[in-house]
CSV table of C-alpha atoms in Angstrom, one decimal:
chain,number,residue,atom,x,y,z
S,1,MET,CA,12.8,7.8,29.0
S,2,SER,CA,15.6,5.8,30.8
S,3,VAL,CA,18.8,4.6,28.9
S,4,ALA,CA,17.4,0.9,29.2
S,5,ASP,CA,13.8,2.0,28.0
S,6,ALA,CA,15.4,3.6,24.9
S,7,ALA,CA,17.5,0.5,24.2
S,8,GLY,CA,14.2,-1.7,24.7
S,9,SER,CA,12.2,0.3,22.4
S,10,ASP,CA,15.1,0.4,19.8
S,11,VAL,CA,15.3,-3.0,19.6
S,12,PHE,CA,11.4,-3.5,19.4
S,13,VAL,CA,11.6,-1.0,16.4
S,14,TRP,CA,14.1,-3.0,14.7
S,15,SER,CA,12.8,-6.7,15.1
S,16,MET,CA,9.1,-5.2,13.9
S,17,ILE,CA,11.1,-3.6,10.7
S,18,VAL,CA,13.0,-6.6,9.9
S,19,GLY,CA,10.2,-9.0,10.7
S,20,ILE,CA,7.7,-7.2,8.6
S,21,GLY,CA,10.6,-6.8,5.9
S,22,ILE,CA,11.4,-10.7,5.9
S,23,ALA,CA,7.8,-11.6,5.9
S,24,THR,CA,6.9,-9.2,3.1
S,25,PHE,CA,9.9,-10.4,1.0
S,26,LEU,CA,8.8,-14.2,1.3
S,27,ILE,CA,5.2,-13.3,0.1
S,28,ARG,CA,6.5,-11.7,-2.7
S,29,PHE,CA,9.0,-14.3,-3.6
S,30,ALA,CA,7.4,-17.4,-2.8
S,31,PRO,CA,4.8,-17.5,-6.0
S,32,LEU,CA,7.5,-16.6,-8.4
S,33,ALA,CA,10.0,-18.9,-7.1
S,34,LEU,CA,7.7,-21.9,-6.5
S,35,LEU,CA,5.9,-21.2,-9.8
S,36,ALA,CA,5.5,-25.0,-10.7
S,37,HIS,CA,4.1,-26.1,-7.3
S,38,LEU,CA,2.1,-23.4,-6.5
S,39,ASP,CA,-1.5,-22.5,-7.8
S,40,LEU,CA,-3.6,-20.6,-6.0
S,41,PRO,CA,-7.1,-22.1,-5.6
S,42,GLU,CA,-9.9,-20.0,-7.1
S,43,TRP,CA,-11.7,-19.5,-3.8
S,44,LEU,CA,-8.3,-18.1,-2.4
S,45,ARG,CA,-7.9,-15.7,-5.7
S,46,GLN,CA,-11.2,-14.2,-5.3
S,47,ALA,CA,-10.6,-13.4,-1.5
S,48,LEU,CA,-7.3,-11.7,-2.2
S,49,ARG,CA,-8.9,-9.3,-4.7
S,50,TYR,CA,-11.0,-8.0,-1.8
S,51,VAL,CA,-7.8,-7.4,0.3
S,52,PRO,CA,-6.9,-3.9,-0.8
S,53,PRO,CA,-10.2,-2.0,-0.4
S,54,ALA,CA,-11.1,-3.8,2.7
S,55,VAL,CA,-7.6,-2.9,4.2
S,56,MET,CA,-7.4,0.6,3.1
S,57,ALA,CA,-11.1,1.5,4.3
S,58,ALA,CA,-10.3,-0.3,7.7
S,59,ILE,CA,-7.2,2.4,7.9
S,60,ILE,CA,-9.0,5.5,6.7
S,61,ALA,CA,-11.9,5.1,8.9
S,62,PRO,CA,-11.1,4.8,12.7
S,63,PRO,CA,-9.2,8.0,12.7
S,64,LEU,CA,-12.0,10.1,11.3
S,65,PHE,CA,-14.2,8.9,14.2
S,66,PHE,CA,-11.9,8.9,17.2
S,67,VAL,CA,-9.5,11.0,18.8
S,68,GLY,CA,-6.8,9.2,20.9
S,69,GLY,CA,-8.8,6.0,20.8
S,70,ALA,CA,-11.9,7.3,22.4
S,71,PRO,CA,-15.5,7.4,20.3
S,72,THR,CA,-16.0,11.0,20.2
S,73,ILE,CA,-17.8,11.9,17.1
S,74,GLY,CA,-18.5,15.5,17.7
S,75,PRO,CA,-15.0,17.0,17.4
S,76,GLU,CA,-13.8,15.3,14.6
S,77,LEU,CA,-16.7,16.2,12.3
S,78,PRO,CA,-14.5,18.4,10.4
S,79,ARG,CA,-12.2,15.2,9.6
S,80,ALA,CA,-15.1,12.9,8.3
S,81,ALA,CA,-16.7,16.0,6.2
S,82,ALA,CA,-13.5,16.8,4.9
S,83,ALA,CA,-12.8,12.9,4.0
S,84,ALA,CA,-16.3,12.8,2.4
S,85,LEU,CA,-15.4,15.5,0.1
S,86,ALA,CA,-12.1,14.1,-0.7
S,87,THR,CA,-13.8,10.9,-1.7
S,88,VAL,CA,-15.9,12.9,-4.3
S,89,VAL,CA,-12.9,14.6,-5.5
S,90,ALA,CA,-10.8,11.2,-6.0
S,91,TRP,CA,-13.8,9.8,-7.7
S,92,ARG,CA,-14.3,12.5,-10.2
S,93,THR,CA,-10.5,13.4,-10.8
S,94,ARG,CA,-8.6,10.3,-9.9
S,95,SER,CA,-5.5,12.6,-9.0
S,96,THR,CA,-3.8,11.9,-5.7
S,97,TRP,CA,-2.6,15.7,-5.4
S,98,LEU,CA,-6.2,17.1,-6.1
S,99,THR,CA,-7.5,14.6,-3.4
S,100,VAL,CA,-4.9,15.7,-0.7
S,101,VAL,CA,-5.0,19.3,-1.4
S,102,LEU,CA,-8.9,19.8,-1.3
S,103,GLY,CA,-9.1,17.5,1.4
S,104,MET,CA,-6.5,19.6,3.6
S,105,LEU,CA,-8.1,22.7,2.4
S,106,ALA,CA,-11.6,21.5,3.5
S,107,LEU,CA,-10.2,20.3,6.9
S,108,TRP,CA,-8.7,23.7,7.8
S,109,GLY,CA,-11.9,25.7,6.4
S,110,LEU,CA,-14.1,23.8,8.4
S,111,ARG,CA,-12.3,23.8,11.6
S,112,ALA,CA,-11.9,27.5,11.0
S,113,LEU,CA,-15.9,27.6,10.5
S,114,VAL,CA,-16.8,25.4,13.6
S,115,GLY,CA,-13.5,26.5,15.8
E,1,MET,CA,7.3,-11.0,-37.5
E,2,PRO,CA,7.8,-8.5,-34.8
E,3,GLN,CA,11.2,-8.1,-33.2
E,4,VAL,CA,12.0,-8.6,-29.7
E,5,PRO,CA,12.1,-5.0,-28.3
E,6,SER,CA,15.5,-4.6,-26.8
E,7,THR,CA,16.2,-4.3,-23.2
E,8,ARG,CA,16.9,-0.7,-23.8
E,9,VAL,CA,13.6,-0.1,-25.1
E,10,GLU,CA,11.8,-2.2,-22.6
E,11,PHE,CA,13.6,-0.2,-20.0
E,12,ILE,CA,12.9,3.1,-21.2
E,13,ALA,CA,9.2,2.1,-21.6
E,14,GLY,CA,9.2,1.3,-18.0
E,15,LEU,CA,10.6,4.7,-16.8
E,16,ARG,CA,7.9,6.2,-19.2
E,17,ALA,CA,5.1,4.2,-17.5
E,18,PHE,CA,6.4,5.4,-14.2
E,19,ALA,CA,6.3,8.9,-14.9
E,20,PRO,CA,2.5,9.7,-14.0
E,21,LEU,CA,2.9,7.6,-11.0
E,22,SER,CA,5.3,9.6,-9.2
E,23,MET,CA,2.3,12.0,-8.5
E,24,SER,CA,0.8,9.4,-6.2
E,25,ILE,CA,3.9,7.8,-4.8
E,26,LEU,CA,5.9,11.0,-3.9
E,27,PRO,CA,3.1,12.6,-1.6
E,28,PHE,CA,2.4,8.7,-0.2
E,29,GLY,CA,6.0,8.1,0.8
E,30,MET,CA,6.5,11.7,2.2
E,31,VAL,CA,3.6,10.6,4.6
E,32,CYS,CA,5.1,7.4,5.3
E,33,GLY,CA,8.4,9.0,6.4
E,34,ALA,CA,6.8,11.8,8.2
E,35,ALA,CA,4.3,9.3,10.0
E,36,ALA,CA,7.1,7.1,11.0
E,37,SER,CA,9.2,9.7,12.6
E,38,THR,CA,6.4,11.6,14.4
E,39,ALA,CA,5.6,8.2,15.7
E,40,GLY,CA,8.7,8.3,17.7
E,41,MET,CA,11.3,6.2,15.5
E,42,THR,CA,14.6,7.3,14.6
E,43,SER,CA,15.5,8.8,11.3
E,44,ALA,CA,17.6,5.7,10.6
E,45,GLN,CA,14.4,3.6,11.6
E,46,ALA,CA,11.9,5.5,9.7
E,47,LEU,CA,14.1,5.2,6.5
E,48,ALA,CA,14.7,1.7,7.2
E,49,MET,CA,11.0,1.0,7.2
E,50,SER,CA,11.0,2.2,3.4
E,51,TRP,CA,14.0,0.2,2.2
E,52,VAL,CA,13.5,-3.0,4.1
E,53,ILE,CA,9.7,-3.4,4.0
E,54,PHE,CA,9.2,-1.1,0.7
E,55,ALA,CA,5.4,-1.6,1.0
E,56,GLY,CA,3.4,1.8,1.8
E,57,SER,CA,0.0,0.5,3.3
E,58,ALA,CA,1.9,-2.2,5.5
E,59,GLN,CA,4.3,0.7,6.6
E,60,ILE,CA,1.7,2.8,7.5
E,61,ALA,CA,-0.5,0.1,9.3
E,62,ALA,CA,2.8,-0.8,11.4
E,63,THR,CA,3.4,2.7,12.3
E,64,GLN,CA,-0.2,3.3,13.3
E,65,LEU,CA,-0.1,0.1,15.5
E,66,TYR,CA,3.3,1.1,16.9
E,67,ALA,CA,2.1,4.5,18.0
E,68,GLY,CA,-0.7,2.8,19.5
E,69,GLY,CA,1.3,0.7,21.8
E,70,ALA,CA,0.2,-2.8,20.0
E,71,PRO,CA,2.2,-5.8,20.9
E,72,LEU,CA,5.0,-7.0,18.6
E,73,LEU,CA,3.2,-9.9,17.5
E,74,VAL,CA,0.1,-8.0,16.2
E,75,ILE,CA,2.4,-5.5,14.6
E,76,LEU,CA,4.2,-8.2,12.7
E,77,ALA,CA,0.9,-9.9,11.6
E,78,THR,CA,-1.1,-7.1,10.4
E,79,PRO,CA,1.3,-5.8,7.6
E,80,THR,CA,1.6,-9.7,6.5
E,81,ILE,CA,-2.1,-9.9,6.1
E,82,ILE,CA,-2.3,-6.6,4.2
E,83,ASN,CA,0.6,-8.0,2.2
E,84,LEU,CA,-1.0,-11.3,1.1
E,85,ARG,CA,-2.4,-9.7,-1.9
E,86,PHE,CA,1.3,-10.0,-3.1
E,87,LEU,CA,0.8,-13.6,-3.4
E,88,MET,CA,-2.0,-13.1,-6.0
E,89,TYR,CA,0.3,-10.6,-8.0
E,90,GLY,CA,3.3,-13.1,-7.8
E,91,ALA,CA,1.3,-16.1,-9.1
E,92,SER,CA,-0.2,-13.6,-11.9
E,93,LEU,CA,3.5,-12.9,-13.0
E,94,ALA,CA,5.1,-16.0,-12.6
E,95,PRO,CA,4.3,-17.5,-16.0
E,96,HIS,CA,6.4,-14.5,-17.3
E,97,PHE,CA,9.2,-14.4,-14.8
E,98,GLY,CA,9.2,-17.8,-13.8
E,99,THR,CA,12.2,-18.8,-15.9
E,100,LEU,CA,14.4,-16.2,-15.0
E,101,ASP,CA,17.4,-16.9,-12.5
E,102,ARG,CA,17.0,-16.8,-8.7
E,103,ARG,CA,18.7,-13.4,-8.3
E,104,ARG,CA,16.5,-11.9,-10.7
E,105,GLN,CA,13.4,-13.5,-9.3
E,106,ALA,CA,14.4,-12.0,-6.0
E,107,LEU,CA,15.2,-8.5,-7.1
E,108,ILE,CA,11.6,-8.7,-8.8
E,109,ALA,CA,10.1,-9.7,-5.8
E,110,TYR,CA,11.5,-7.1,-3.6
E,111,LEU,CA,10.3,-4.4,-5.9
E,112,LEU,CA,6.9,-5.7,-6.3
E,113,THR,CA,4.2,-3.1,-5.7
E,114,ASP,CA,0.7,-2.7,-6.7
E,115,GLN,CA,1.5,-0.2,-9.2
E,116,ALA,CA,4.4,-2.3,-10.8
E,117,TYR,CA,2.1,-5.1,-10.8
E,118,ALA,CA,-1.0,-3.3,-12.6
E,119,LEU,CA,1.3,-1.5,-15.3
E,120,THR,CA,3.1,-4.6,-16.0
E,121,VAL,CA,0.0,-6.6,-16.9
E,122,VAL,CA,-1.2,-3.7,-19.1
E,123,ARG,CA,2.3,-3.8,-20.7
E,124,CYS,CA,2.0,-7.7,-21.1
E,125,ALA,CA,-1.5,-7.3,-22.9
E,126,GLN,CA,0.3,-4.8,-25.5
E,127,THR,CA,3.3,-6.6,-26.5
E,128,THR,CA,3.1,-10.2,-28.2
E,129,ASP,CA,7.0,-11.0,-27.5
E,130,ARG,CA,7.6,-10.8,-23.8
E,131,ARG,CA,11.0,-12.0,-23.6
E,132,ASN,CA,12.4,-8.8,-22.3
E,133,LEU,CA,9.4,-8.0,-20.1
E,134,HIS,CA,11.3,-8.1,-16.9
E,135,TRP,CA,13.4,-5.0,-18.4
E,136,PHE,CA,10.1,-3.0,-18.6
E,137,TYR,CA,9.5,-4.3,-14.9
E,138,PHE,CA,12.9,-3.1,-13.7
E,139,GLY,CA,12.5,0.3,-15.4
E,140,LEU,CA,9.1,0.8,-13.7
E,141,ALA,CA,9.6,-0.9,-10.6
E,142,GLY,CA,13.1,0.5,-10.0
E,143,ALA,CA,12.1,4.2,-10.5
E,144,THR,CA,9.3,3.6,-8.3
E,145,TRP,CA,11.6,2.4,-5.7
E,146,LEU,CA,13.9,5.4,-6.1
E,147,CYS,CA,11.0,8.0,-5.9
E,148,TRP,CA,9.8,6.2,-2.5
E,149,GLN,CA,13.2,6.4,-1.0
E,150,ILE,CA,13.6,10.0,-1.9
E,151,ALA,CA,9.8,10.8,-0.7
E,152,THR,CA,10.6,8.9,2.4
E,153,ILE,CA,13.7,11.3,3.2
E,154,VAL,CA,12.0,14.3,2.4
E,155,GLY,CA,8.9,13.1,4.9
E,156,VAL,CA,11.4,12.4,7.6
E,157,LEU,CA,13.4,15.7,7.1
E,158,LEU,CA,9.8,18.0,7.0
E,159,GLY,CA,7.8,15.9,9.3
E,160,SER,CA,9.3,17.1,12.4
E,161,LEU,CA,9.1,20.8,11.3
E,162,VAL,CA,5.7,21.1,10.7
E,163,PRO,CA,3.3,22.6,13.8
E,164,ALA,CA,0.7,19.5,15.0
E,165,ASN,CA,-2.1,22.1,14.6
E,166,TRP,CA,-1.7,22.0,11.0
E,167,SER,CA,-3.2,18.5,11.2
E,168,LEU,CA,-0.7,17.0,8.5
E,169,ASP,CA,-1.7,13.6,9.7
E,170,PHE,CA,-4.8,13.9,7.8
E,171,ILE,CA,-2.8,13.2,4.7
E,172,VAL,CA,-2.6,9.6,5.7
E,173,PRO,CA,-6.3,9.0,5.1
E,174,LEU,CA,-6.4,11.5,1.9
E,175,THR,CA,-3.8,9.7,0.4
E,176,PHE,CA,-5.7,6.3,1.0
E,177,ILE,CA,-8.7,7.6,0.0
E,178,ALA,CA,-7.1,8.7,-3.6
E,179,MET,CA,-5.6,5.1,-4.0
E,180,LEU,CA,-9.0,3.2,-2.7
E,181,VAL,CA,-11.6,5.0,-4.9
E,182,PRO,CA,-10.1,4.1,-8.2
E,183,LEU,CA,-9.6,0.4,-7.0
E,184,LEU,CA,-13.4,0.0,-6.7
E,185,ALA,CA,-14.2,-1.7,-9.9
E,186,ASP,CA,-17.4,-3.0,-9.0
E,187,ARG,CA,-20.2,-3.4,-6.2
E,188,ALA,CA,-18.6,-6.2,-4.5
E,189,MET,CA,-15.3,-4.3,-4.0
E,190,ALA,CA,-17.3,-1.0,-2.8
E,191,PHE,CA,-18.9,-3.4,-0.4
E,192,ALA,CA,-15.9,-4.9,0.8
E,193,ALA,CA,-14.6,-1.4,1.7
E,194,VAL,CA,-17.5,-0.1,3.5
E,195,VAL,CA,-17.8,-3.2,5.6
E,196,GLY,CA,-14.2,-3.1,6.2
E,197,GLY,CA,-14.3,0.5,7.2
E,198,THR,CA,-17.3,0.1,9.4
E,199,ALA,CA,-16.2,-2.6,11.3
E,200,SER,CA,-12.8,-1.1,11.9
E,201,VAL,CA,-14.8,1.8,13.7
E,202,LEU,CA,-17.2,-0.3,15.7
E,203,LEU,CA,-15.2,-3.3,16.5
E,204,VAL,CA,-13.5,-2.8,19.9
E,205,LEU,CA,-11.0,-5.7,20.5
E,206,PRO,CA,-7.8,-6.2,22.8
E,207,LEU,CA,-4.3,-6.0,21.4
E,208,ARG,CA,-5.6,-3.6,18.5
E,209,LEU,CA,-6.5,-6.5,16.4
E,210,ASN,CA,-9.3,-4.5,15.3
E,211,LEU,CA,-7.4,-3.7,11.7
E,212,ILE,CA,-6.8,-7.6,11.0
E,213,ALA,CA,-10.3,-8.2,12.1
E,214,ALA,CA,-12.0,-5.7,10.0
E,215,ALA,CA,-9.9,-6.6,7.1
E,216,LEU,CA,-11.0,-10.3,7.1
E,217,ILE,CA,-14.7,-9.2,7.6
E,218,GLY,CA,-14.4,-6.7,4.6
E,219,VAL,CA,-13.0,-9.6,2.5
E,220,GLY,CA,-15.7,-11.8,3.7
E,221,ALA,CA,-18.4,-9.0,2.8
E,222,GLY,CA,-17.0,-8.8,-0.7
E,223,LEU,CA,-16.9,-12.6,-1.4
E,224,ALA,CA,-20.7,-12.8,-0.1
E,225,ALA,CA,-21.6,-9.7,-2.3
E,226,ASP,CA,-19.9,-11.3,-5.4
E,227,ARG,CA,-22.0,-14.6,-4.9
E,228,LEU,CA,-25.0,-12.8,-4.6
E,229,GLY,CA,-24.4,-10.4,-7.4
E,230,LYS,CA,-23.9,-13.5,-9.7
E,231,ARG,CA,-26.9,-15.4,-8.3
E,232,ALA,CA,-29.3,-12.2,-9.0
């Protein structure tokens, strides 16, 4: 990477961090500060309830099926299977640590079996 | 007549409420730090993600988009949509914190997380006099903030030391699974998750707009399921 490229990517990353930071703060601050003037309509309240599950699932799913952006379901079968097992663990135990540890062990185990 | 809990009592109650949370915040913060540094950010940038933005799902989404070469506007828009849920939290906390001065409100806003919101609502239901509720919040959210920063530092330091064939990037979906599953309070929520996840896999959109589109489709599916469920 040339010096100019490095500097360009530096500006890019800092703009990204500061931009998201400002937007996030304003979203968090506006309802507290504008209390009297801001009453969220019922439909928006309803819709916002579904943002966390929809977003989280959308973040989780693609890396389970694609490697490097190409739909190659075969080689990533261990990931999908380990994620399914982790879902059961999360459901039964509600423990982040157990979900992460058992999920990783499942991935390594399945890789060893397949690989 | 019950006394107003002192600021100290409230603050300590907030710290206590935080203790079990550390079990989920530590691994998630480490993942955020490690992911940012493996995506090619400098250590200063990876740490700044955590103290400037201080919102895990948004940080992970931004990191993934950055690593995938998405344009700046998409990287800015996606976490903003993810963070829209804070509008709902803020509106729900406003009756309790709306009378505080602006500086305290700004601090409360900066420290707002899913966990701080959820546990403050629980605390609210347990106490009758809420004049010092913000001290409970400061104890809880302040400890969360500190834990998040420490976890990020550990993630940045360790992330680059771990060999790639250990596939530690898989911890990202695992921590999200651990957060997502307990959230699914009813069928409509589960439906929103299933549709959102499926859409993000199947949609092929330019500029990496999949995440935003999939999230909106998932939200629409949840709303539709809710309507249908009520009618049935």
